[in-house]
Coordinates of C-alpha atoms in Angstrom, one line a residue:
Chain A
X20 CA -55.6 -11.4 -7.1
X21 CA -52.5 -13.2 -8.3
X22 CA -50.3 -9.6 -7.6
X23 CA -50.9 -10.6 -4.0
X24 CA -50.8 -14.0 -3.8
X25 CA -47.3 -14.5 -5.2
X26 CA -45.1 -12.4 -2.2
X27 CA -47.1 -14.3 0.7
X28 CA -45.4 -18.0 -0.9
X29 CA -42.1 -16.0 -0.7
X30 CA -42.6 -15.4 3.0
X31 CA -41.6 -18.3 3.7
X32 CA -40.5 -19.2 7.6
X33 CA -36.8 -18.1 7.8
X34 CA -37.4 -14.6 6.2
X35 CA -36.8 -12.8 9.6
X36 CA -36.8 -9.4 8.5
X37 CA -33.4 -7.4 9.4
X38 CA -34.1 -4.0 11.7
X39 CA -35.1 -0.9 10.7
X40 CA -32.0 0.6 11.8
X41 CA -29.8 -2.2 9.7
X42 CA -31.9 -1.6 6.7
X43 CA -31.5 2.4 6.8
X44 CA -27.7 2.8 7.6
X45 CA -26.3 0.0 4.8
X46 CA -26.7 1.7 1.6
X47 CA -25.4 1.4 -1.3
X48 CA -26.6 4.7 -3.2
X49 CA -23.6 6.1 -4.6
X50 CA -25.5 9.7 -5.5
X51 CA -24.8 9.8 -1.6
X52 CA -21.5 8.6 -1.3
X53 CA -19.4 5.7 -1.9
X54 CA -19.4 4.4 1.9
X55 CA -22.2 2.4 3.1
X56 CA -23.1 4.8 5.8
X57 CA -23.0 8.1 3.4
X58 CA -26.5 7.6 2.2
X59 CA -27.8 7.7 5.5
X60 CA -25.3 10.8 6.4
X61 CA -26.0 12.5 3.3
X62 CA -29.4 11.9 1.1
X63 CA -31.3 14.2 4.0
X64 CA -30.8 17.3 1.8
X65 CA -32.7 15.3 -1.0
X66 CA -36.0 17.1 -1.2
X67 CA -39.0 15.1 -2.2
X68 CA -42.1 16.7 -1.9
X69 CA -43.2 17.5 -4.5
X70 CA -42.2 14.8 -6.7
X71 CA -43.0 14.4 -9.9
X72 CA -42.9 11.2 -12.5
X73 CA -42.0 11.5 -16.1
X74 CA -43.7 8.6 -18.0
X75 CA -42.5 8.8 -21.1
X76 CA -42.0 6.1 -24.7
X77 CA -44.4 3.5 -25.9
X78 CA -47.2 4.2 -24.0
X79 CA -50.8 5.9 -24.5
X80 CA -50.7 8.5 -21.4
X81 CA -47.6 10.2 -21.7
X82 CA -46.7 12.8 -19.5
X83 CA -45.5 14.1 -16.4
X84 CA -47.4 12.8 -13.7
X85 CA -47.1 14.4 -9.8
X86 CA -46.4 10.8 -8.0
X87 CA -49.6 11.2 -5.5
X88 CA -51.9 11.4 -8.8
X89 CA -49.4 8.6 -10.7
X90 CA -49.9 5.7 -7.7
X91 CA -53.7 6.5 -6.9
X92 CA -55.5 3.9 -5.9
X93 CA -52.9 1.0 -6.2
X94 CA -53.3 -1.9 -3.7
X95 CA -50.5 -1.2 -1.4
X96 CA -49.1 -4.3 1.0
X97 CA -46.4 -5.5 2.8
X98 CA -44.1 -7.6 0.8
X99 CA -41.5 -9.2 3.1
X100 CA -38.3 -10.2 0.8
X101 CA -35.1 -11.0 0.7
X102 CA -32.6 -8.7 -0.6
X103 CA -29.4 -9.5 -2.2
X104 CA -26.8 -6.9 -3.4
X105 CA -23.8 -8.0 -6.1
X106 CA -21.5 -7.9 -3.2
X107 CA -22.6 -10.9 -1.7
X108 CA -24.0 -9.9 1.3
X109 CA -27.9 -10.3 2.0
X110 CA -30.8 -8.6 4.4
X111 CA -34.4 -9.3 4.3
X112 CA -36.7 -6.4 3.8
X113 CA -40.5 -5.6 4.6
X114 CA -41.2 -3.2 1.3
X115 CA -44.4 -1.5 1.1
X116 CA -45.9 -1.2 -1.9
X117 CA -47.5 -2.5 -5.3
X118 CA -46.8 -4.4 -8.1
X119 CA -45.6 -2.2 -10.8
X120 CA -47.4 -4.3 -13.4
X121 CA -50.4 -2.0 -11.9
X122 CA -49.1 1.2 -12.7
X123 CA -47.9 0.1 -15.8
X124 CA -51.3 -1.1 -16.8
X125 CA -52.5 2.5 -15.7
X126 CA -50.4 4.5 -18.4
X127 CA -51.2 1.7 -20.8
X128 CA -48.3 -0.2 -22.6
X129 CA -48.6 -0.1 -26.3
X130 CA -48.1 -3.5 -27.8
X131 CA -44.3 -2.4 -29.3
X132 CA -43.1 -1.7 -26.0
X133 CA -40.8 -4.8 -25.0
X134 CA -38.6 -2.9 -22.1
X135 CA -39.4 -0.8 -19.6
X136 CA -36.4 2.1 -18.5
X137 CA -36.2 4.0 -15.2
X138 CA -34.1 6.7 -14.6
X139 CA -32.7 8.1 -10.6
X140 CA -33.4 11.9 -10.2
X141 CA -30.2 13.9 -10.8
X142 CA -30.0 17.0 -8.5
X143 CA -26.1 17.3 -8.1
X144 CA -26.8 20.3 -5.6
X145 CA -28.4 17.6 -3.2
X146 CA -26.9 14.7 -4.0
X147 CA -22.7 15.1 -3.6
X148 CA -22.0 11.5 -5.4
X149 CA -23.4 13.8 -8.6
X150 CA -20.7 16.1 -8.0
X151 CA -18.1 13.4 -8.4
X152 CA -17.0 11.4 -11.7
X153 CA -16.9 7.7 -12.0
X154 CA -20.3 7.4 -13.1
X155 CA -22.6 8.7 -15.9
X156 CA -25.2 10.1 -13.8
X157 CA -27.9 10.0 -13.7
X158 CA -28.5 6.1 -12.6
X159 CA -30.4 4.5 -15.6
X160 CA -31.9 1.0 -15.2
X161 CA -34.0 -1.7 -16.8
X162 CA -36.2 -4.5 -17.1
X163 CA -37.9 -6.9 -19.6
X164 CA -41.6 -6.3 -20.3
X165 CA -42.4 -9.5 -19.1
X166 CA -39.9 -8.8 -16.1
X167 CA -41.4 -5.8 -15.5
X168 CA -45.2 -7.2 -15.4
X169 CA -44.4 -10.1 -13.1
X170 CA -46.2 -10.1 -10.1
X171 CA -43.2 -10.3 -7.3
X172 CA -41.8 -7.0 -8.9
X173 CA -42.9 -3.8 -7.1
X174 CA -43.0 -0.1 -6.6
X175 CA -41.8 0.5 -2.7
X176 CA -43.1 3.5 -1.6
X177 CA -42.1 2.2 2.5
X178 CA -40.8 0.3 4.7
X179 CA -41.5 -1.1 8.2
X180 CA -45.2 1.2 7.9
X181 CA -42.9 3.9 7.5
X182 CA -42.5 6.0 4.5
X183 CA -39.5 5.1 2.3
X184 CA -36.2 6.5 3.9
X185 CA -34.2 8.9 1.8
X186 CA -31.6 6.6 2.3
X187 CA -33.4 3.7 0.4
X188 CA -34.7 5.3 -2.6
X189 CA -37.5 7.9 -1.6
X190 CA -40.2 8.5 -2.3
X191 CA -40.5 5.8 -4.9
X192 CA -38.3 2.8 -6.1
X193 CA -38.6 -0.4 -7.6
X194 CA -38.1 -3.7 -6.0
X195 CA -37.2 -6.8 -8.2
X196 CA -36.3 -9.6 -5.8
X197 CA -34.9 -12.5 -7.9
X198 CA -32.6 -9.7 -9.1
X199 CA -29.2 -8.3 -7.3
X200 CA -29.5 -5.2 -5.7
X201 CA -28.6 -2.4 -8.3
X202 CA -31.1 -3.5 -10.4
X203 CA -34.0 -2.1 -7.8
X204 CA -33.3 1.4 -8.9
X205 CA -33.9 4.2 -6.1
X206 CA -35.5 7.7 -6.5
X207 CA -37.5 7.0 -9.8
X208 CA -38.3 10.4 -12.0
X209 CA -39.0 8.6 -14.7
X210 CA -39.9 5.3 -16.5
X211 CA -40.5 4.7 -20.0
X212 CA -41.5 2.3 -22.8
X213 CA -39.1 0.9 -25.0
X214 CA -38.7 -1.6 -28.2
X215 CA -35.1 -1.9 -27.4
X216 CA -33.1 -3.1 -24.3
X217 CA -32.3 0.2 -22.6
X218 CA -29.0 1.1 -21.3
X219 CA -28.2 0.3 -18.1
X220 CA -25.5 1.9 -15.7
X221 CA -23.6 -1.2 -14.8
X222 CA -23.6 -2.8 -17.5
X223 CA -22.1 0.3 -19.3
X224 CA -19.4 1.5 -17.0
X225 CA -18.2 -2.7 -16.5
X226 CA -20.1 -4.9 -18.9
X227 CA -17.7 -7.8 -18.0
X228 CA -19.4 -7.8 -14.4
X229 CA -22.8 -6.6 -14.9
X230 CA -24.7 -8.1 -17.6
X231 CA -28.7 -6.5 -17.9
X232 CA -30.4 -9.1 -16.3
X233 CA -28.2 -9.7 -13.3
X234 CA -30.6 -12.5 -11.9
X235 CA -29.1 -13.6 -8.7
X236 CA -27.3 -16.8 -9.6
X237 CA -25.0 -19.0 -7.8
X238 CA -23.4 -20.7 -10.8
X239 CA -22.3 -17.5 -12.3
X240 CA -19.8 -15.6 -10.2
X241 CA -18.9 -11.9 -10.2
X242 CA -15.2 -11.8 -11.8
X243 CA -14.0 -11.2 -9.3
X244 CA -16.1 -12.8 -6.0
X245 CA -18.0 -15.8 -6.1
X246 CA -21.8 -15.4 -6.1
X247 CA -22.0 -19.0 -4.4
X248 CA -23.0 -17.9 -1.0
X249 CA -23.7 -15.0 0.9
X250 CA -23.4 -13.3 4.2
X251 CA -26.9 -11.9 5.9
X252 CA -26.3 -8.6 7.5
X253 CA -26.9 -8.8 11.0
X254 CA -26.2 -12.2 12.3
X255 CA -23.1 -11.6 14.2
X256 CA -19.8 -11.5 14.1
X257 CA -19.2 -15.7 13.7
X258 CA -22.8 -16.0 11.7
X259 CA -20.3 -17.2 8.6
X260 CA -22.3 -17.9 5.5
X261 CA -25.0 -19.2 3.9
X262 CA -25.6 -20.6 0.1
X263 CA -27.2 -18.4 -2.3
X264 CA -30.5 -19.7 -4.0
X265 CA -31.1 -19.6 -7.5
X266 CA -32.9 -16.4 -8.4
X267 CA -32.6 -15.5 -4.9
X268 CA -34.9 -18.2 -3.7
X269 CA -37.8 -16.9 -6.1
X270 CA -37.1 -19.9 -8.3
X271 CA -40.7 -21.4 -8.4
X272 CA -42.1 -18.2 -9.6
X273 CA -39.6 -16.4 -12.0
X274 CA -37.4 -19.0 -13.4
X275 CA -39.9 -19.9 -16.3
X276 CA -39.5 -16.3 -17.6
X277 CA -35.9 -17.2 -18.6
X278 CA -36.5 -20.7 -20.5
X279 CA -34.2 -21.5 -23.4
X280 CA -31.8 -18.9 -22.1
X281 CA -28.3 -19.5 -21.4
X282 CA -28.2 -17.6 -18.4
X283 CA -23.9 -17.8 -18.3
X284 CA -24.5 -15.3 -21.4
X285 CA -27.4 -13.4 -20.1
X286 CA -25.7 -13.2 -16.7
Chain B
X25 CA 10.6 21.4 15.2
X26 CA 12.8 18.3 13.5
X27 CA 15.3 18.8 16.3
X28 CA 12.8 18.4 18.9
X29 CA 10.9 15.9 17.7
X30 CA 14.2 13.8 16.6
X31 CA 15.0 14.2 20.3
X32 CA 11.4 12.9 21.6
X33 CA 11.9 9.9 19.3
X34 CA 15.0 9.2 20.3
X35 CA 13.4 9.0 23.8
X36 CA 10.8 6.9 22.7
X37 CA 11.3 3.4 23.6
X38 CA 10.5 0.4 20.8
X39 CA 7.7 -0.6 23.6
X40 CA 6.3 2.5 23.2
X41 CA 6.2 2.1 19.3
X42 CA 4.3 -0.8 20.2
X43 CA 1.9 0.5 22.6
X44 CA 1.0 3.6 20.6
X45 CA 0.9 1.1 17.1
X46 CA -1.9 -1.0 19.8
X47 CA -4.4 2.1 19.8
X48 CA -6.1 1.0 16.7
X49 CA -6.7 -2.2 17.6
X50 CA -8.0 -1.2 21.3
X51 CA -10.3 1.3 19.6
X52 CA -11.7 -1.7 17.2
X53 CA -11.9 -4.2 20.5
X54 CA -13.8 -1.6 22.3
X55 CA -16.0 -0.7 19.0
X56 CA -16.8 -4.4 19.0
X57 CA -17.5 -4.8 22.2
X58 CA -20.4 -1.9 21.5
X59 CA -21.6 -4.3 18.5
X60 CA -19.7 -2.7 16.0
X61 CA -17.9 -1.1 14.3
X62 CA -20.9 0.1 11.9
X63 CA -24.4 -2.3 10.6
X64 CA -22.0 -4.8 9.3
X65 CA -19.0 -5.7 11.7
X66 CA -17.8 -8.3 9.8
X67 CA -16.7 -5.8 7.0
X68 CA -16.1 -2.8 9.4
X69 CA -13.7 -5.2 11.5
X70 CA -12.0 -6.3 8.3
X71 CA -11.8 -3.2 6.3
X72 CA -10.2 -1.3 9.5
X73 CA -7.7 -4.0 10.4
X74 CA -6.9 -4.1 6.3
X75 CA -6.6 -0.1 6.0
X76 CA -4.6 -0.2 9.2
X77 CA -2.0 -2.8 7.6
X78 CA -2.1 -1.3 5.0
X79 CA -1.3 2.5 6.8
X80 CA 1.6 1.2 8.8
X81 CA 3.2 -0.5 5.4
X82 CA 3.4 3.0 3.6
X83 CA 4.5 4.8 7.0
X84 CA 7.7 2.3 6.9
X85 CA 8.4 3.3 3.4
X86 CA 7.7 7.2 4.0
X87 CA 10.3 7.2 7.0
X88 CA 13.4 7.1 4.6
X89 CA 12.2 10.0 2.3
X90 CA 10.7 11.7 5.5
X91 CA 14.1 12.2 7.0
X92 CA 15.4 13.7 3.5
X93 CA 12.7 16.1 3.1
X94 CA 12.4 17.0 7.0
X95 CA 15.0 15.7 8.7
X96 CA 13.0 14.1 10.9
X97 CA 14.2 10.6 11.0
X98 CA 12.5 7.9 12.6
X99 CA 14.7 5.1 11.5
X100 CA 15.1 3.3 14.3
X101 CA 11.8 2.8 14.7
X102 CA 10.7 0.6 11.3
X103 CA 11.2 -2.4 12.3
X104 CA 8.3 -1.8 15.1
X105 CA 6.4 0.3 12.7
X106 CA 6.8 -2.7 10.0
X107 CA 6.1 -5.7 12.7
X108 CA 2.9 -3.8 13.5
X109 CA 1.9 -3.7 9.8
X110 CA 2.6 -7.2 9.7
X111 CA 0.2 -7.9 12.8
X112 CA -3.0 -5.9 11.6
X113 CA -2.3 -7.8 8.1
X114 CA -2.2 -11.5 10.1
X115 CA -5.9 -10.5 11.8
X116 CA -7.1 -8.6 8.8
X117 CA -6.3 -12.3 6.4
X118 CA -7.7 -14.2 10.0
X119 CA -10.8 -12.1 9.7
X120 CA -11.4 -12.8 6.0
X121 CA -10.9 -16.7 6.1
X122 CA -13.4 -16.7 10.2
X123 CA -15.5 -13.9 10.0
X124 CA -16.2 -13.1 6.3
X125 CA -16.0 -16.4 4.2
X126 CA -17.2 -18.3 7.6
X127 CA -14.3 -20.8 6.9
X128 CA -15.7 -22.1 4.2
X129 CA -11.9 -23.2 3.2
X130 CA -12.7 -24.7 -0.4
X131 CA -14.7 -21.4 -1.7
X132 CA -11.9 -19.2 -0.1
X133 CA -9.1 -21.2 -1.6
X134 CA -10.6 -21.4 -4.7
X135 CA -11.3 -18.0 -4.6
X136 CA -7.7 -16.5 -3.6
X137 CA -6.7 -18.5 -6.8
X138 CA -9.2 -17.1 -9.2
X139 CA -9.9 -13.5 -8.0
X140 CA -7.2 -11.2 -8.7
X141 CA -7.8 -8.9 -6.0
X142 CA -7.5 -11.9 -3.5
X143 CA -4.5 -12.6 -4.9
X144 CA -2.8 -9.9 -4.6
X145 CA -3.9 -9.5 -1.1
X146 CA -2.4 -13.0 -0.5
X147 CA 0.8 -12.7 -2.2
X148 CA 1.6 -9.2 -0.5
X149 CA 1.2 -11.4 2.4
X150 CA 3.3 -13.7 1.4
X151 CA 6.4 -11.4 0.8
X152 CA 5.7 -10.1 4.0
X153 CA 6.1 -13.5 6.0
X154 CA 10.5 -13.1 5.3
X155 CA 10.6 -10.1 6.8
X156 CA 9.1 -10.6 9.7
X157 CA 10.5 -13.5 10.3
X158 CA 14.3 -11.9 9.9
X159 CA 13.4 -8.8 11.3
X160 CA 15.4 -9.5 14.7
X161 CA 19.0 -8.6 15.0
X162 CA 20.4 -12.4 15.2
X163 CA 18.7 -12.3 11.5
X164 CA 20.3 -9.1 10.5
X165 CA 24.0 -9.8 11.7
X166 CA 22.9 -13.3 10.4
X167 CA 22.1 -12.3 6.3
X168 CA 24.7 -9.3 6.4
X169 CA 24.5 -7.2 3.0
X170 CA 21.7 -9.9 1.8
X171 CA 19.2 -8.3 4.3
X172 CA 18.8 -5.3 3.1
X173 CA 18.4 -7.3 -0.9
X174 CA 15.5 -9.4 1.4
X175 CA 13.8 -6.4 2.8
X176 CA 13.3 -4.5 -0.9
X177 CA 10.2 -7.1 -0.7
X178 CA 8.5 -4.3 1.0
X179 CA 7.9 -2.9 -2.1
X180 CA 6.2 -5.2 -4.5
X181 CA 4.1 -6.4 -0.8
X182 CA 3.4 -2.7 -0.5
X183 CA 2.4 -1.7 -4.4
X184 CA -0.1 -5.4 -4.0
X185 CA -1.5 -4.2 -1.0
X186 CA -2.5 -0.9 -2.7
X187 CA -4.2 -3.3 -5.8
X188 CA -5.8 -5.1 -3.0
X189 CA -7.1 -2.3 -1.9
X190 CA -8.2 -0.5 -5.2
X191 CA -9.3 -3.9 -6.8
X192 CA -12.3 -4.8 -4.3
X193 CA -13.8 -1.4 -5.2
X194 CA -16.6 -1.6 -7.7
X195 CA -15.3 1.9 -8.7
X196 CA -12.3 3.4 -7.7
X197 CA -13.0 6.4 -5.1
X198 CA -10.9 9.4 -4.5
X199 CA -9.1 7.5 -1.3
X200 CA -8.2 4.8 -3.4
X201 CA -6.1 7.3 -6.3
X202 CA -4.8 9.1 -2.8
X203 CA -3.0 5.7 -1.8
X204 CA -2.2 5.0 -5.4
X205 CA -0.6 8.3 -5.8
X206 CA 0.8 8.3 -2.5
X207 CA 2.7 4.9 -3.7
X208 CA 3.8 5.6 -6.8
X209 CA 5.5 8.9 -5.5
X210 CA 7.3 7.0 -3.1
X211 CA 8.1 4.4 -5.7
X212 CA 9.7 6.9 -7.4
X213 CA 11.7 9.0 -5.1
X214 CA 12.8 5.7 -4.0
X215 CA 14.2 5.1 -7.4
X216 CA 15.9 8.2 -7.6
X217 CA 17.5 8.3 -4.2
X218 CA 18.7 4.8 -4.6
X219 CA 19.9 6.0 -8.7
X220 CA 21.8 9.2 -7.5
X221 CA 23.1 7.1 -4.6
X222 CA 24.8 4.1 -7.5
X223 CA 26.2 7.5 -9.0
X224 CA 27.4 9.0 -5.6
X225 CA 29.5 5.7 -4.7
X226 CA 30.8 5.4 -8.5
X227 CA 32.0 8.6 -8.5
X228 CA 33.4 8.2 -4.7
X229 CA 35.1 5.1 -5.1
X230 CA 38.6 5.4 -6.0
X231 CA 38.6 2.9 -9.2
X232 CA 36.3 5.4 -10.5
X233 CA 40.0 7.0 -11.7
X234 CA 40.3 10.1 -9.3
X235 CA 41.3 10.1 -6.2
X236 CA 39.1 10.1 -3.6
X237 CA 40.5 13.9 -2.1
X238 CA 39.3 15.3 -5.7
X239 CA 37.0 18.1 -4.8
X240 CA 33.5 17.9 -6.2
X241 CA 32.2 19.7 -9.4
X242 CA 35.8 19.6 -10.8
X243 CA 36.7 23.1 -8.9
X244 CA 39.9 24.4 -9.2
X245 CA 41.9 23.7 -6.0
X246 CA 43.9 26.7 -4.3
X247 CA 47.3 25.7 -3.4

């Protein structure tokens, strides 16, 4: 169907993926650590197995769901995209995994719902960044329904054929690639339905930054780095950079979602 | 310990400053030359010759309180100590503007005008250039008394390095307050040393209205 269709027109020629070994050791997932190499040091102790999903809000099976019984029987593929964090630097990733407009259709979406939430597991015992202040753990991010249906948005559950590292967000995370990085949230325990536009942990420790949707946009800078171009991880030391695309190259397929918005305000 | 180690750096020659203020940067060739340092060299490269910089400018301005605390004075060897800074600062800027913004000069100029943290980055290098560039002994007999005024610019270069540093974060981490801390307490012992010193050399002078013989704390002399 459609849900598949869409991620093969974004693999388009140049989407070399980076390696497996780029993609696991350049984290940002500050429950591990602040550095970019601390996730990989640290998110080992994370134990997930068993793991279980808390679906929770406007929808008709509430509940708390083990993930094997939550993601039964969803079409999972290889979705090849490119990846690009707030920072300004860039990879290209091949996910594995399924468009969460499947599961969501699963636990049934009652017709108030108009956001979705997710919410990072907090285990401070296993996660050191937890033991540290400078952000209101746990991690809490968003999406708009509409966002959230879209076929190019997925749960990854792996990576390369392999199972998702720690590092990136195991067992289960979401992948939204017209969208900077931080938006993808890692380690999902739960996701609910909403009528209002949840709170998201950027935009509430540095609104002036992070706005909710964060859609990656060249015309709108960071205050305080230019969002006009980019540098891929991995192309060597004199590689320089490269522009950024308008909703990360995914254009075509998500830019009608935002019509009539100004997105310098909706940044 | 001070004693001996006062005499070792007596010993130690301004080349060997030099050679041992080197080891950073022949680590970082050599982790280079591995395809490093880290996933990202670009940013490990920068980041280490920035934090390096940015190491050697406090260790010039912890030598002065160093030697009041510990008598361990390594005086003679800040101008090497501060030269170095300077040098990991020139490759840590050359970095930025080759290997980070690929010489895309309009965005980076743009940018060290608009984003703060890039401009305080640039300005600390800025009040740097002077003092290299009189840091040789011609310079010194050269500028007299006027200097020492020239070489205060180590401190706002120092304090605009550390909001460099602290401003690229997306949130502060623990290091950051360490070097923020570590500043500010040097800032201020600074200001002290240099108040009680303006109090010393009033009360020492002899238009201060005593004579200079006076004993201190107003003790009674015996005869």
């Amino acid at each position: 169907g459609a849900g598949l269709a869409l991620p093969r027109l974004a693999r388009a020629a140049d989407l070399q993926p980076n390696s497996f070994e780029e993609i696991t050791n350049y984290n940002n997932f500050y429950e591990f650590g602040w550095g970019k190499e601390d996730p990989a040091s640290n998110a080992g102790a994370m134990t997930i197995d068993p793991w279980s999903v808390e679906i929770a809000g406007l929808v008709e099976r509430p509940g708390q769901y083990d993930l094997a019984d939550l993601i039964r029987g969803q079409p999972l593929d290889e979705h090849i995209y490119r990846f690009r964090c707030v920072e300004a630097w860039s990879m290209v990733i091949p996910w594995q995994g399924f468009a969460l407009s499947g599961l969501l259709s699963r636990i049934g979406v009652q017709p108030s719902a108009k956001y979705v939430a997710f919410q990072t597991l907090y285990r401070p015992e296993e996660m050191p960044g937890q033991r540290q202040g400078g952000i209101d753990w746990p991690y809490v991010e968003g999406l708009r329904l509409d966002e959230a249906m879209h076929p190019l948005t997925l749960l990854a559950t792996g990576l390369y054929g392999e199972p998702m590292p720690k590092q990136n967000g195991a067992p289960v995370r979401l992948v939204v690639p017209w969208k900077y990085g931080f938006k993808s949230i890692k380690s999902i325990v739960k996701i609910s339905l909403t009528a209002e536009q949840p709170r998201t942990t950027w935009q509430e420790l540095q609104p002036s930054e992070y706005g909710f949707y964060a859609n990656v946009n060249p015309e709108v800078d960071h205050p305080r780095w230019s969002q006009a171009s980019e540098r891929r991880i991995g192309g060597g030391l004199f590689a320089g950079r490269e522009p950024t695309l308008p909703f990360n190259g995914y254009a075509d397929q998500v830019a009608s979602l935002y019509s009539g918005m100004d997105l310098r305000v909706n940044y | 310990m001070a004693d001996r180690l006062n005499a070792l750096l007596r010993r130690l020659p301004e080349a060997g400053v030099w050679c041992l203020g080197l080891i950073p940067l022949a680590w970082l060739i050599w982790q280079v030359l591995q395809g490093g340092p880290g996933v990202d060299p670009v940013r490990g490269i920068e980041h280490f010759l920035g934090k390096t910089g940015l190491w050697l400018l406090i260790a010039c301005l912890v030598i002065p309180p160093l030697r009041l605390l510990t008598g361990i004075n390594a005086l003679r060897h800040r101008r090497a100590i501060g030269l170095l800074a300077f040098l990991y600062i020139v490759l840590h800027l050359t970095a930025w503007i080759w290997l980070e913004m690929g010489l895309y000069w309009s965005q980076a100029l743009k940018d060290l005008w608009k984003r703060p943290y890039l401009f305080f980055g640039i300005t600390a290098f800025l009040l740097l250039l002077p003092l290299a560039a009189t840091s040789g002994r011609a310079a010194i007999r050269r500028l007299g008394p006027r200097w020492k005024q020239l070489h205060l610019l180590i401190w706002p270069a120092a304090g605009l390095a550390v909001l460099h540093y602290l401003w690229q974060m997306k949130i502060i981490s623990r290091e950051g307050w360490i070097w923020l801390t570590l500043f500010l307490a040097l800032l201020v012992s600074r200001l002290i040393s240099a108040g009680l010193r303006r109090k010393k050399l009033r009360c020492d002078s002899p238009r201060a209205g005593k004579p200079a013989t006076d004993s201190p704390h107003g003790q009674a002399k015996l005869p």
